[in-house]
Coordinates of C-alpha atoms in Angstrom, one line a residue:
M396 CA 43.2 22.6 -49.2
K397 CA 46.3 20.3 -48.7
M398 CA 47.0 18.9 -45.3
P399 CA 50.6 19.6 -44.0
A400 CA 52.9 16.7 -44.7
M401 CA 54.0 14.7 -41.8
Q402 CA 57.7 15.2 -40.8
R403 CA 59.9 12.1 -41.2
K404 CA 62.1 10.8 -38.5
T405 CA 65.2 8.7 -39.2
L406 CA 65.3 5.6 -37.0
P407 CA 68.4 3.7 -36.2
A408 CA 68.9 0.5 -38.2
L409 CA 67.9 -2.7 -36.3
S410 CA 68.4 -6.3 -37.3
V411 CA 65.5 -8.6 -37.8
A412 CA 66.4 -10.6 -34.7
A413 CA 66.5 -7.4 -32.6
L414 CA 63.0 -6.5 -33.9
I415 CA 61.6 -9.9 -33.0
A416 CA 63.2 -9.8 -29.5
A417 CA 61.7 -6.3 -29.0
A418 CA 58.3 -7.5 -30.1
V419 CA 58.4 -10.5 -27.7
A420 CA 59.5 -8.4 -24.8
G421 CA 56.9 -5.8 -25.4
G422 CA 54.0 -8.2 -26.1
A423 CA 52.7 -8.0 -22.6
A424 CA 52.1 -4.3 -23.0
W425 CA 49.2 -5.0 -25.4
N426 CA 47.1 -6.3 -22.5
L427 CA 47.9 -3.3 -20.3
P428 CA 45.6 -0.2 -19.9
L429 CA 46.6 2.7 -22.1
A430 CA 48.4 4.7 -19.4
Q431 CA 50.4 1.6 -18.2
A432 CA 51.2 0.6 -21.8
Q433 CA 52.6 4.1 -22.5
A434 CA 54.6 4.0 -19.3
A435 CA 56.0 0.5 -20.2
A436 CA 57.0 1.6 -23.8
P437 CA 60.7 2.5 -24.2
S438 CA 61.4 6.1 -25.0
P439 CA 62.3 6.7 -28.7
V440 CA 65.0 9.2 -27.7
A441 CA 67.6 7.5 -25.5
S442 CA 69.0 10.8 -24.1
A443 CA 65.5 12.2 -23.0
P444 CA 65.2 12.6 -19.2
A445 CA 62.5 10.6 -17.4
A446 CA 59.2 12.3 -16.8
S447 CA 59.0 13.8 -13.3
A448 CA 55.1 14.0 -13.2
A449 CA 52.2 11.7 -14.0
P450 CA 50.3 12.4 -17.2
V451 CA 47.4 14.9 -16.8
V452 CA 45.1 12.7 -18.8
S453 CA 45.3 9.0 -17.8
G454 CA 42.8 7.4 -20.1
L455 CA 39.4 7.4 -21.7
P456 CA 36.2 7.1 -19.6
D457 CA 33.9 4.1 -19.7
F458 CA 30.3 5.2 -20.3
T459 CA 28.6 1.8 -19.9
A460 CA 27.6 2.2 -16.2
L461 CA 26.4 5.7 -17.0
V462 CA 24.1 4.4 -19.8
D463 CA 22.7 1.7 -17.5
L464 CA 22.0 4.3 -14.8
V465 CA 20.4 7.1 -16.9
G466 CA 19.1 5.3 -20.0
P467 CA 15.7 4.4 -18.5
S468 CA 15.0 8.1 -17.7
V469 CA 15.3 9.1 -21.4
V470 CA 12.2 8.9 -23.6
N471 CA 11.4 9.1 -27.3
I472 CA 8.8 11.7 -28.3
R473 CA 6.7 11.5 -31.5
T474 CA 4.3 14.1 -32.6
T475 CA 1.4 14.1 -35.0
E476 CA -0.7 16.9 -36.6
K477 CA -3.8 16.8 -38.7
V478 CA -3.4 17.4 -42.4
A479 CA -5.6 17.2 -45.4
A480 CA -6.3 13.5 -46.3
R481 CA -4.6 12.2 -49.3
G482 CA -5.4 9.3 -51.6
N483 CA -2.0 8.9 -53.1
G484 CA -0.4 6.7 -50.4
G485 CA 2.4 7.6 -48.0
G486 CA 4.9 10.4 -48.0
S487 CA 4.7 13.9 -46.8
A488 CA 2.7 16.7 -48.4
L489 CA 6.0 18.0 -49.8
G490 CA 6.7 14.7 -51.6
M491 CA 9.7 13.8 -49.5
D492 CA 10.4 11.3 -46.7
E493 CA 9.2 12.3 -43.3
D494 CA 12.7 11.9 -41.7
M495 CA 14.2 14.1 -44.4
L496 CA 11.5 16.7 -43.9
E497 CA 12.2 16.6 -40.1
F498 CA 15.9 17.2 -40.9
F499 CA 15.2 20.4 -42.7
R500 CA 12.4 21.6 -40.2
R501 CA 14.3 21.0 -36.9
F502 CA 17.4 22.9 -37.9
G503 CA 15.8 25.9 -39.6
L504 CA 17.0 24.9 -43.1
P505 CA 15.0 25.9 -46.2
V506 CA 12.9 23.1 -47.5
P507 CA 13.7 22.3 -51.2
N508 CA 11.2 23.6 -53.6
I509 CA 9.5 20.3 -54.4
P510 CA 6.1 20.5 -55.9
K511 CA 3.3 19.4 -53.6
Q512 CA 1.6 16.1 -54.3
P513 CA -2.0 16.4 -55.4
Q514 CA -4.3 16.0 -52.5
R515 CA -7.7 14.3 -52.7
P516 CA -10.4 13.9 -50.1
G517 CA -10.2 10.7 -48.0
P518 CA -12.6 7.8 -48.2
G519 CA -15.4 9.9 -46.6
G520 CA -15.2 12.3 -49.5
D521 CA -15.4 15.4 -47.3
G522 CA -11.7 16.2 -47.1
D523 CA -11.5 15.9 -43.2
G524 CA -8.0 16.0 -41.8
E525 CA -6.1 12.9 -40.7
S526 CA -3.3 12.5 -38.3
Q527 CA 0.2 12.3 -39.8
P528 CA 3.6 12.1 -38.2
S529 CA 5.0 15.6 -37.9
G530 CA 8.2 15.1 -35.9
V531 CA 10.4 13.1 -33.6
G532 CA 12.5 14.1 -30.7
S533 CA 13.7 13.2 -27.3
G534 CA 13.1 14.1 -23.7
F535 CA 13.8 13.0 -20.1
I536 CA 11.7 12.2 -17.0
L537 CA 11.8 15.2 -14.7
T538 CA 9.7 13.7 -11.9
G539 CA 8.5 10.3 -11.0
D540 CA 4.9 11.3 -11.4
G541 CA 5.1 11.8 -15.1
Y542 CA 6.5 15.3 -15.9
V543 CA 8.8 15.1 -19.0
M544 CA 11.1 17.9 -20.2
T545 CA 11.9 18.5 -23.9
N546 CA 12.4 21.2 -26.4
A547 CA 9.6 23.6 -27.3
H548 CA 10.3 23.1 -31.0
V549 CA 9.7 19.3 -30.6
V550 CA 6.1 19.7 -29.6
E551 CA 5.3 22.9 -31.5
D552 CA 2.1 22.7 -33.5
A553 CA 1.5 19.1 -32.4
D554 CA -2.0 17.8 -32.2
E555 CA -0.9 14.7 -30.4
V556 CA 2.3 13.9 -28.4
I557 CA 3.3 10.3 -27.9
V558 CA 6.0 9.4 -25.3
T559 CA 7.7 6.0 -25.5
L560 CA 9.7 4.7 -22.5
T561 CA 12.7 2.4 -22.7
D562 CA 10.5 -0.5 -21.6
K563 CA 8.4 0.1 -24.8
R564 CA 5.3 1.5 -22.9
E565 CA 3.6 4.3 -24.8
F566 CA 1.6 7.2 -23.4
K567 CA -0.3 10.1 -24.9
A568 CA 1.1 13.2 -23.3
K569 CA -0.5 16.5 -22.4
I570 CA 1.5 19.7 -23.2
V571 CA 1.7 21.5 -19.9
G572 CA 3.4 24.5 -21.4
S573 CA 6.2 25.6 -23.7
D574 CA 8.4 28.7 -24.0
K575 CA 9.8 29.6 -27.4
R576 CA 12.3 32.1 -26.2
T577 CA 14.2 29.4 -24.3
D578 CA 13.0 26.4 -26.4
V579 CA 11.9 24.6 -23.2
A580 CA 8.7 22.6 -22.9
V581 CA 7.1 20.3 -20.3
V582 CA 4.7 17.5 -21.1
K583 CA 2.8 15.2 -18.7
I584 CA 2.1 11.5 -19.0
D585 CA -0.3 9.5 -16.7
A586 CA 2.2 7.2 -14.9
K587 CA 3.7 6.8 -11.5
G588 CA 7.0 5.5 -10.1
L589 CA 9.1 6.6 -13.1
P590 CA 12.9 6.8 -12.9
A591 CA 13.5 10.6 -12.8
V592 CA 16.9 12.1 -13.7
K593 CA 19.2 13.8 -11.2
I594 CA 19.8 17.6 -11.9
G595 CA 23.4 18.7 -12.0
D596 CA 25.1 21.9 -11.0
V597 CA 26.1 23.8 -14.2
S598 CA 28.4 26.1 -12.2
R599 CA 30.6 23.0 -11.6
L600 CA 30.8 22.1 -15.3
K601 CA 34.2 22.8 -16.8
V602 CA 35.4 23.3 -20.3
G603 CA 37.2 20.1 -21.4
E604 CA 35.0 17.9 -19.2
W605 CA 33.5 14.7 -20.7
V606 CA 29.8 14.7 -21.3
M607 CA 27.3 12.3 -22.9
A608 CA 24.1 12.6 -24.8
I609 CA 21.2 10.1 -25.1
G610 CA 18.4 10.5 -27.6
S611 CA 16.6 9.3 -30.7
P612 CA 18.5 10.7 -33.8
F613 CA 16.4 10.0 -36.9
G614 CA 14.1 7.9 -34.6
L615 CA 16.9 5.5 -33.5
E616 CA 15.9 5.3 -29.9
N617 CA 18.4 5.4 -27.0
S618 CA 21.4 6.2 -29.1
V619 CA 24.4 7.3 -27.1
T620 CA 27.1 9.8 -28.2
A621 CA 29.8 11.4 -26.2
G622 CA 32.3 14.3 -26.3
I623 CA 33.6 17.2 -24.3
V624 CA 32.4 20.6 -23.3
S625 CA 33.9 23.0 -25.8
A626 CA 32.8 26.3 -24.3
K627 CA 30.4 27.8 -21.8
Q628 CA 28.3 31.0 -21.7
R629 CA 28.0 30.9 -25.5
D630 CA 25.7 33.8 -26.6
T631 CA 23.2 32.6 -29.2
G632 CA 20.0 34.0 -27.7
D633 CA 18.6 36.7 -25.5
Y634 CA 17.9 34.6 -22.5
L635 CA 20.3 31.6 -22.8
P636 CA 24.1 31.3 -22.3
F637 CA 24.4 28.0 -24.2
I638 CA 26.8 25.1 -23.4
Q639 CA 28.8 24.3 -26.5
T640 CA 30.0 20.7 -27.0
D641 CA 31.4 18.5 -29.7
V642 CA 28.9 15.7 -28.9
A643 CA 27.2 14.4 -32.1
I644 CA 23.7 15.8 -32.2
N645 CA 21.3 15.1 -35.1
P646 CA 17.6 15.5 -35.8
G647 CA 15.7 13.5 -33.1
N648 CA 18.3 14.3 -30.4
S649 CA 16.5 17.5 -29.7
G650 CA 15.1 17.6 -26.1
G651 CA 17.4 14.8 -24.8
P652 CA 19.7 15.2 -21.8
L653 CA 23.3 16.3 -21.8
L654 CA 24.9 14.4 -18.9
N655 CA 28.1 14.7 -16.9
L656 CA 30.1 11.6 -15.7
R657 CA 28.2 11.7 -12.4
G658 CA 25.0 10.8 -14.2
E659 CA 23.5 14.3 -13.7
V660 CA 21.7 16.3 -16.3
V661 CA 23.6 19.5 -17.1
G662 CA 21.8 20.6 -20.2
I663 CA 19.1 19.9 -22.9
N664 CA 20.4 19.3 -26.4
S665 CA 18.8 21.9 -28.6
Q666 CA 20.8 23.2 -31.5
I667 CA 23.7 22.5 -33.9
Y668 CA 25.9 24.8 -35.9
S669 CA 26.1 23.7 -39.5
R670 CA 26.8 25.0 -43.0
S671 CA 25.8 21.8 -44.6
G672 CA 22.8 20.8 -42.6
G673 CA 24.6 17.9 -40.9
F674 CA 26.6 17.7 -37.7
M675 CA 29.9 19.6 -38.0
G676 CA 31.3 19.1 -34.5
I677 CA 29.5 22.0 -32.8
S678 CA 26.3 21.5 -30.8
F679 CA 24.6 23.6 -28.2
A680 CA 22.7 22.6 -25.0
I681 CA 20.4 24.7 -22.8
P682 CA 21.9 25.0 -19.3
I683 CA 19.7 22.9 -17.0
D684 CA 19.5 25.6 -14.3
E685 CA 17.9 27.9 -16.9
A686 CA 15.6 25.1 -18.1
V687 CA 14.5 24.2 -14.6
R688 CA 13.6 27.8 -13.8
V689 CA 11.4 27.9 -16.9
S690 CA 9.9 24.5 -16.2
D691 CA 8.9 25.5 -12.7
Q692 CA 6.9 28.3 -14.1
L693 CA 5.3 26.2 -16.8
R694 CA 4.3 23.6 -14.3
S695 CA 2.8 26.1 -11.9
T696 CA 1.1 28.5 -14.3
G697 CA 1.5 27.0 -17.8
K698 CA 3.4 30.1 -19.0
V699 CA 6.6 32.1 -18.3
T700 CA 6.6 35.7 -17.1
R701 CA 9.7 37.8 -17.5
G702 CA 10.7 41.2 -16.3
R703 CA 11.6 44.2 -18.3
I704 CA 12.8 47.8 -17.7
G705 CA 12.1 49.4 -21.1
V706 CA 15.5 50.2 -22.5
Q707 CA 17.3 49.6 -25.8
I708 CA 20.9 48.6 -25.3
G709 CA 24.1 47.9 -27.1
S710 CA 27.6 46.8 -26.5
V711 CA 30.3 49.1 -25.1
T712 CA 33.4 49.1 -27.4
K713 CA 36.9 49.6 -26.2
E714 CA 37.1 53.0 -27.8
V715 CA 33.9 54.2 -26.1
A716 CA 34.9 52.8 -22.7
E717 CA 38.2 54.6 -22.8
S718 CA 36.7 57.9 -24.1
I719 CA 34.1 58.1 -21.3
G720 CA 36.5 57.0 -18.5
L721 CA 34.9 53.6 -18.0
G722 CA 38.2 51.8 -18.4
K723 CA 37.6 48.3 -19.9
P724 CA 34.6 47.5 -22.1
R725 CA 31.8 46.3 -19.8
G726 CA 28.1 46.9 -19.1
A727 CA 25.2 47.7 -21.4
L728 CA 25.1 51.0 -23.3
V729 CA 21.6 52.6 -23.2
S730 CA 20.7 53.9 -26.7
A731 CA 17.1 54.7 -25.9
V732 CA 14.6 54.8 -23.0
E733 CA 11.0 53.9 -23.6
A734 CA 8.7 56.7 -22.4
G735 CA 6.8 55.8 -19.3
S736 CA 8.9 52.7 -18.7
P737 CA 10.4 51.6 -15.4
A738 CA 13.8 52.8 -16.6
A739 CA 12.3 56.3 -17.5
K740 CA 10.7 56.5 -14.1
A741 CA 13.9 55.5 -12.4
G742 CA 15.9 58.2 -14.2
V743 CA 17.9 56.1 -16.6
E744 CA 19.0 58.3 -19.6
A745 CA 20.2 57.5 -23.1
G746 CA 24.0 57.4 -23.0
D747 CA 24.1 55.7 -19.6
V748 CA 26.1 52.5 -19.2
I749 CA 24.4 50.0 -16.9
I750 CA 27.2 48.3 -15.1
K751 CA 25.4 46.5 -12.4
Y752 CA 21.9 45.0 -11.7
N753 CA 21.0 44.3 -8.1
G754 CA 24.7 44.2 -7.3
T755 CA 25.7 41.8 -10.1
D756 CA 28.3 43.0 -12.6
I757 CA 27.1 43.3 -16.2
D758 CA 30.2 42.1 -18.0
K759 CA 28.6 42.0 -21.5
V760 CA 25.4 43.4 -23.0
S761 CA 23.6 40.1 -23.0
D762 CA 23.9 39.7 -19.2
L763 CA 21.3 42.5 -18.6
P764 CA 18.2 41.1 -20.3
R765 CA 18.9 37.7 -18.7
L766 CA 19.1 39.1 -15.2
V767 CA 16.1 41.4 -15.7
G768 CA 14.1 38.7 -17.5
N769 CA 14.6 36.3 -14.5
T770 CA 13.2 38.9 -12.1
K771 CA 9.6 38.6 -11.1
P772 CA 7.5 41.6 -12.4
G773 CA 6.5 44.0 -9.7
V774 CA 9.7 43.5 -7.7
K775 CA 11.9 46.5 -6.9
G776 CA 15.5 46.4 -7.9
T777 CA 18.6 48.5 -8.3
V778 CA 20.5 49.4 -11.5
T779 CA 23.9 51.0 -11.3
V780 CA 24.7 53.3 -14.2
F781 CA 27.9 55.0 -15.2
R782 CA 27.2 58.6 -16.2
R783 CA 29.7 61.4 -17.0
G784 CA 32.5 59.8 -15.1
S785 CA 30.8 58.5 -12.0
S786 CA 28.5 55.7 -10.9
K787 CA 25.0 56.1 -9.6
D788 CA 22.5 53.7 -8.1
L789 CA 18.9 54.0 -9.3
S790 CA 15.9 52.2 -7.7
I791 CA 13.6 50.6 -10.3
T792 CA 10.4 48.6 -10.3
I793 CA 10.4 45.7 -12.8
A794 CA 7.5 45.5 -15.4
E795 CA 6.4 42.4 -17.2
V796 CA 7.4 41.5 -20.8
E797 CA 4.4 41.4 -23.1
P798 CA 3.8 37.7 -24.2
D799 CA 4.8 36.9 -27.8
E800 CA 1.3 35.9 -28.7
A801 CA -0.1 39.3 -27.5
V802 CA 2.6 41.2 -29.5
A803 CA 1.8 39.2 -32.7
A804 CA -2.0 39.7 -32.2
R805 CA -1.5 43.5 -31.7
K806 CA 0.6 43.9 -34.8
K807 CA -1.8 41.9 -36.8
A808 CA -4.7 44.1 -35.6
E809 CA -2.7 47.2 -36.4
S810 CA -1.9 46.0 -39.9
S811 CA -5.5 44.9 -40.7
S812 CA -7.2 48.0 -39.3
A813 CA -4.9 50.6 -40.9
A814 CA -4.3 49.0 -44.3
T815 CA -6.7 51.3 -46.1
A816 CA -7.1 51.4 -49.9
S817 CA -5.3 54.8 -50.5
A818 CA -2.4 53.8 -48.2
K819 CA -2.0 50.5 -49.9
S820 CA -1.7 52.2 -53.2
L821 CA 1.5 53.8 -52.0
G822 CA 2.7 50.6 -50.2
L823 CA 2.0 51.9 -46.7
V824 CA 0.4 50.5 -43.6
V825 CA 0.0 52.9 -40.7
A826 CA -1.2 52.9 -37.1
D827 CA -2.3 55.5 -34.5
L828 CA 0.3 56.8 -32.1
T829 CA -0.2 55.8 -28.5
A830 CA -0.3 58.5 -25.8
A831 CA 3.1 57.5 -24.6
Q832 CA 4.6 57.8 -28.1
K833 CA 3.0 61.3 -28.6
K834 CA 4.5 62.4 -25.3
E835 CA 7.9 61.0 -26.2
L836 CA 7.9 62.7 -29.6
N837 CA 6.3 65.9 -28.2
V838 CA 3.6 65.9 -30.9
K839 CA -0.2 66.2 -30.8
G840 CA -0.9 63.8 -33.7
G841 CA 0.4 61.7 -36.5
V842 CA 0.6 58.1 -37.6
R843 CA 3.3 55.5 -37.2
I844 CA 4.4 53.5 -40.3
V845 CA 3.9 49.8 -39.5
S846 CA 5.2 48.4 -42.9
V847 CA 6.4 50.0 -46.1
A848 CA 6.8 48.7 -49.7
D849 CA 6.5 49.8 -53.3
A850 CA 6.3 53.6 -53.9
A851 CA 6.8 54.5 -50.2
A852 CA 9.9 52.3 -50.0
R853 CA 11.3 53.8 -53.1
A854 CA 10.8 57.3 -51.6
G855 CA 13.0 56.2 -48.6
L856 CA 10.3 55.8 -46.0
R857 CA 11.0 53.2 -43.2
E858 CA 9.0 51.3 -40.7
G859 CA 8.8 53.3 -37.5
D860 CA 8.7 56.7 -39.3
V861 CA 6.0 59.1 -38.1
V862 CA 3.9 60.9 -40.7
L863 CA 2.8 64.3 -39.4
S864 CA 1.1 65.7 -42.5
V865 CA 0.0 64.6 -46.0
A866 CA -0.4 67.0 -48.9
N867 CA 0.0 70.0 -46.6
T868 CA -2.8 68.7 -44.3
E869 CA -2.0 67.8 -40.7
V870 CA -3.1 64.3 -39.7
A871 CA -4.2 63.4 -36.2
D872 CA -4.7 59.7 -36.6
A873 CA -5.0 56.9 -39.2
K874 CA -8.5 58.0 -40.1
G875 CA -7.3 61.5 -40.8
F876 CA -4.3 60.1 -42.8
E877 CA -6.6 58.2 -45.1
A878 CA -8.9 61.2 -45.6
A879 CA -6.0 63.5 -46.5
L880 CA -4.5 60.9 -48.8
S881 CA -7.8 60.3 -50.6
K882 CA -8.1 64.0 -51.4
A883 CA -4.6 64.2 -52.9
D884 CA -4.1 64.3 -56.7
K885 CA -3.5 60.7 -57.7
N886 CA -1.4 61.9 -60.7
K887 CA 1.1 63.9 -58.7
P888 CA 3.7 63.1 -56.1
V889 CA 2.3 63.3 -52.6
N890 CA 4.3 65.3 -50.1
M891 CA 4.5 64.0 -46.5
L892 CA 6.1 65.6 -43.5
V893 CA 7.9 62.7 -41.8
R894 CA 9.5 62.6 -38.4
R895 CA 12.4 60.2 -37.9
G896 CA 14.2 60.4 -34.6
E897 CA 14.7 64.0 -33.7
W898 CA 14.6 65.2 -37.4
A899 CA 11.6 66.0 -39.6
Q900 CA 11.7 66.4 -43.4
Y901 CA 9.4 66.4 -46.4
V902 CA 9.3 63.3 -48.6
L903 CA 7.8 63.0 -52.0
V904 CA 6.0 59.7 -52.7
R905 CA 5.4 59.1 -56.4
P906 CA 2.4 56.8 -57.1
A907 CA 3.1 53.9 -59.5
R908 CA 1.6 54.3 -62.9

């Protein structure tokens, strides 16, 4: 793409003597500050009127005092994990430099398909694991007694965390807790009298304001970069309205502080936007108020609890808002209500638009999960819904979000227990319906499809479908599903009565031959 050509301006002819005289007269301006030099410079257009107001931007900030003030509070974090011992020297198991591997891992990029180096047992001959560097990142001292805040992905899967201070002291840190949903973690080192950071007020942060980052990009400790706030409330996650900046952030900066010119931490550098894998002028920081809220829970209980009300929601388009009399697009459109959930008990219905939560306006759909998530489970609240042209307040008791680990374990158990031989032959994994699901669907039995592949996928079955009968035999649970399937003729298509949403239809699944 060609850059637009610069426009040419015709300057009046000047003699050499005049040019020299002008240079001598203006020489003193080179030693003036930028704003004064600009004021001293003659106007290129003689007829232009004098400016009536001072320039809005008077010069560039000096970050040196800020670095001296906050620098000692920023730490370098190295992690190690145990891997199979190798007898082939250094390098990673993927056959690439550790810094390059870190570059791909930290920013979610696919690691190149490089053949793994052959691994051999260590000197002991038993193949025991040995500690190898697994990552590098940054952090900052939260309290003087050794609590350090960083990103969850910096310490994820680490067997050992090593924190290095600016005075070169090193400490083995204990992971107090981490929260993947917000990418916040807290570690603890055994030290006292440490220089803690000052926490800033994110609500005072303005777009266009200067900010600075300190971290360890590619392991280069205490590196300083600066830029401006490009945007606020940038939606890139369920629970975080990120701060967008143009501060240069690279692998190793993760977990370091984003600072305002008052020396206060306003965010944790966490992500970049990139199409090439390198910095492209867009980086994201976790707002410090959100991070502190998470860290307080991690320090007190080691985990984070969040509230939920049990609804599936979507955005309200301009057309929908106008058609239902809502006016402008706002709120969260309820597409489904979980049976037996707090929302169902409160009277929330599919098609409602939740426009307020505890009196706070829901301007966009992402506002609702953040507000509900920050509410302590068991607390009573109020949701305001817009329904058929009018608003209505509903009292609701907040439930607790199931931890990610519990969800993963439950899904794994469902898959392993229900993946029977006959079902596998069709590419199906099924699970029993819960009592709540049976009540919601108004059925007495059936099985829910957990995963689908091969013949079942070709037949059009989907995850979440409910199978009510197999080969004209009603099924009550996964055991009955397997029994009916085992009796079916393996050489003929198997008919299944499948419920999807409010509709039910027969589907023929043809076994592979």
